[in-house]
GROMACS .gro file of C-alpha atoms in nm:
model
   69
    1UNK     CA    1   1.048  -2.382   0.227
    2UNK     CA    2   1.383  -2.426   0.078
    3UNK     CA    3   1.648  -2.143   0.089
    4UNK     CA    4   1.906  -2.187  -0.197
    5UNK     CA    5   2.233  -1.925  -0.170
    6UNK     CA    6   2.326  -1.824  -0.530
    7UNK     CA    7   2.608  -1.622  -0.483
    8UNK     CA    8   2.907  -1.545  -0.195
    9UNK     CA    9   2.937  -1.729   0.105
   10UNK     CA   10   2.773  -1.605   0.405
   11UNK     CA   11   2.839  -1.666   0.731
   12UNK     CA   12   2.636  -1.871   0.983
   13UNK     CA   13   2.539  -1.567   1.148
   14UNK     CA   14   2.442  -1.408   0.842
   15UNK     CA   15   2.274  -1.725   0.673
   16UNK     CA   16   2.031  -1.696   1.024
   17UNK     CA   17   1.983  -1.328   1.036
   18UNK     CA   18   1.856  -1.359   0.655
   19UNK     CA   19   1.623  -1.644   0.778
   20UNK     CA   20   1.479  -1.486   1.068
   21UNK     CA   21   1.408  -1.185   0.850
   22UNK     CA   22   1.222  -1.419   0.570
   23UNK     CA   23   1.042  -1.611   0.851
   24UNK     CA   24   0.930  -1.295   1.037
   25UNK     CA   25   0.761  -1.153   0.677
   26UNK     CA   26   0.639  -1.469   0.619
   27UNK     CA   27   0.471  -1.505   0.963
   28UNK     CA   28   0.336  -1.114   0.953
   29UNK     CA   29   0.163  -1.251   0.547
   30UNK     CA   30  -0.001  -1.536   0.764
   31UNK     CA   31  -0.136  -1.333   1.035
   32UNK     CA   32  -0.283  -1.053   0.818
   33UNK     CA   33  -0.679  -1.105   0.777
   34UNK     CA   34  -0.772  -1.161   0.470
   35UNK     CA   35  -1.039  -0.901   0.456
   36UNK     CA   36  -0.817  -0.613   0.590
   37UNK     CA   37  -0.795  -0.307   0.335
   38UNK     CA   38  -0.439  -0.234   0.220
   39UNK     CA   39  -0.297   0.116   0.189
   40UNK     CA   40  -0.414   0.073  -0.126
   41UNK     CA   41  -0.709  -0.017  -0.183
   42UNK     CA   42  -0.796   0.307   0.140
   43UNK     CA   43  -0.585   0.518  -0.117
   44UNK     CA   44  -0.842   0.369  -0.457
   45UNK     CA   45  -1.166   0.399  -0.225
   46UNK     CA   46  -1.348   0.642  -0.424
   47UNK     CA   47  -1.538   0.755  -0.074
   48UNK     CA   48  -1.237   0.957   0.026
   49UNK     CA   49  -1.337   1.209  -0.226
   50UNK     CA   50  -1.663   1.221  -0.168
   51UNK     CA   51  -1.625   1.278   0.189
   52UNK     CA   52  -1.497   1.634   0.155
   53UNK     CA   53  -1.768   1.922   0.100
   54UNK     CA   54  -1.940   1.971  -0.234
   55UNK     CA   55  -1.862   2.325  -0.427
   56UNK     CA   56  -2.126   2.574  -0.368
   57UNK     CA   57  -2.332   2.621  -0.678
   58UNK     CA   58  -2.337   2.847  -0.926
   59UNK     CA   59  -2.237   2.991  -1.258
   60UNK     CA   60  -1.899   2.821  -1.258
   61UNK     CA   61  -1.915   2.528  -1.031
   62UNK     CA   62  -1.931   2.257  -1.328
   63UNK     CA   63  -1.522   2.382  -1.348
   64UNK     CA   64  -1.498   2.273  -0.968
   65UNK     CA   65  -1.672   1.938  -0.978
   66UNK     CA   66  -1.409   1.718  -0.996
   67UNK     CA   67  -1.108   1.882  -0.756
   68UNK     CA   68  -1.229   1.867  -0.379
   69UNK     CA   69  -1.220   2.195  -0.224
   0.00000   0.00000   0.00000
Protein backbone atom coordinates (compact mmCIF):
# COMPACT_ATOMS: atom_id res chain seq x y z
CA UNK A 1 0.00 0.00 0.00
CA UNK A 2 1.51 3.29 -0.76
CA UNK A 3 0.32 6.51 1.04
CA UNK A 4 1.13 9.64 -1.12
CA UNK A 5 0.45 13.27 0.87
CA UNK A 6 -0.92 15.75 -1.74
CA UNK A 7 -1.23 18.71 0.09
CA UNK A 8 0.22 20.50 3.63
CA UNK A 9 2.71 19.01 5.65
CA UNK A 10 1.69 16.93 8.46
CA UNK A 11 3.37 16.10 11.27
CA UNK A 12 4.85 12.70 12.26
CA UNK A 13 2.25 12.32 14.72
CA UNK A 14 -0.34 13.16 12.40
CA UNK A 15 1.15 11.23 9.28
CA UNK A 16 0.72 7.94 11.99
CA UNK A 17 -2.60 8.76 13.43
CA UNK A 18 -3.91 8.96 9.63
CA UNK A 19 -2.23 5.51 9.09
CA UNK A 20 -3.47 3.75 11.98
CA UNK A 21 -6.92 4.99 11.06
CA UNK A 22 -6.51 3.59 7.23
CA UNK A 23 -4.97 0.34 8.59
CA UNK A 24 -7.67 -0.20 11.24
CA UNK A 25 -10.59 0.16 8.22
CA UNK A 26 -8.61 -1.79 6.18
CA UNK A 27 -8.17 -4.63 8.75
CA UNK A 28 -12.14 -4.39 9.90
CA UNK A 29 -12.81 -4.87 5.35
CA UNK A 30 -10.57 -8.08 5.81
CA UNK A 31 -12.21 -9.53 8.73
CA UNK A 32 -15.82 -9.02 7.56
CA UNK A 33 -17.29 -12.47 6.11
CA UNK A 34 -18.04 -12.35 2.95
CA UNK A 35 -21.50 -13.69 3.25
CA UNK A 36 -22.60 -11.26 6.07
CA UNK A 37 -25.77 -9.07 5.04
CA UNK A 38 -25.07 -5.33 5.09
CA UNK A 39 -27.49 -2.77 6.51
CA UNK A 40 -28.47 -2.77 3.27
CA UNK A 41 -29.20 -5.42 1.75
CA UNK A 42 -31.51 -6.23 5.72
CA UNK A 43 -33.02 -2.73 4.71
CA UNK A 44 -33.81 -4.22 0.53
CA UNK A 45 -34.93 -7.76 2.01
CA UNK A 46 -38.35 -7.75 0.78
CA UNK A 47 -39.26 -10.28 3.92
CA UNK A 48 -39.35 -7.35 6.28
CA UNK A 49 -42.61 -6.41 4.80
CA UNK A 50 -44.03 -9.39 4.64
CA UNK A 51 -43.42 -10.18 8.13
CA UNK A 52 -45.95 -7.72 9.51
CA UNK A 53 -49.78 -8.84 9.56
CA UNK A 54 -51.85 -8.93 6.38
CA UNK A 55 -55.02 -6.32 6.23
CA UNK A 56 -58.18 -7.95 7.15
CA UNK A 57 -60.34 -8.42 4.11
CA UNK A 58 -62.93 -6.77 2.77
CA UNK A 59 -64.57 -4.19 0.59
CA UNK A 60 -61.58 -1.86 0.67
CA UNK A 61 -58.57 -3.86 1.51
CA UNK A 62 -57.11 -3.85 -2.24
CA UNK A 63 -56.37 0.20 -1.02
CA UNK A 64 -54.33 -1.37 1.99
CA UNK A 65 -52.30 -4.00 0.20
CA UNK A 66 -49.28 -2.44 -0.24
CA UNK A 67 -48.68 -0.15 3.21
CA UNK A 68 -48.11 -2.63 6.25
CA UNK A 69 -50.45 -1.98 8.95
Amino acid sequence: MVIKVVRGNPTPEELAAALAVVQARAAAAATQPSGAPTPRDSWSDPSRIAAHRLPAPGPTSWSRTYWPG
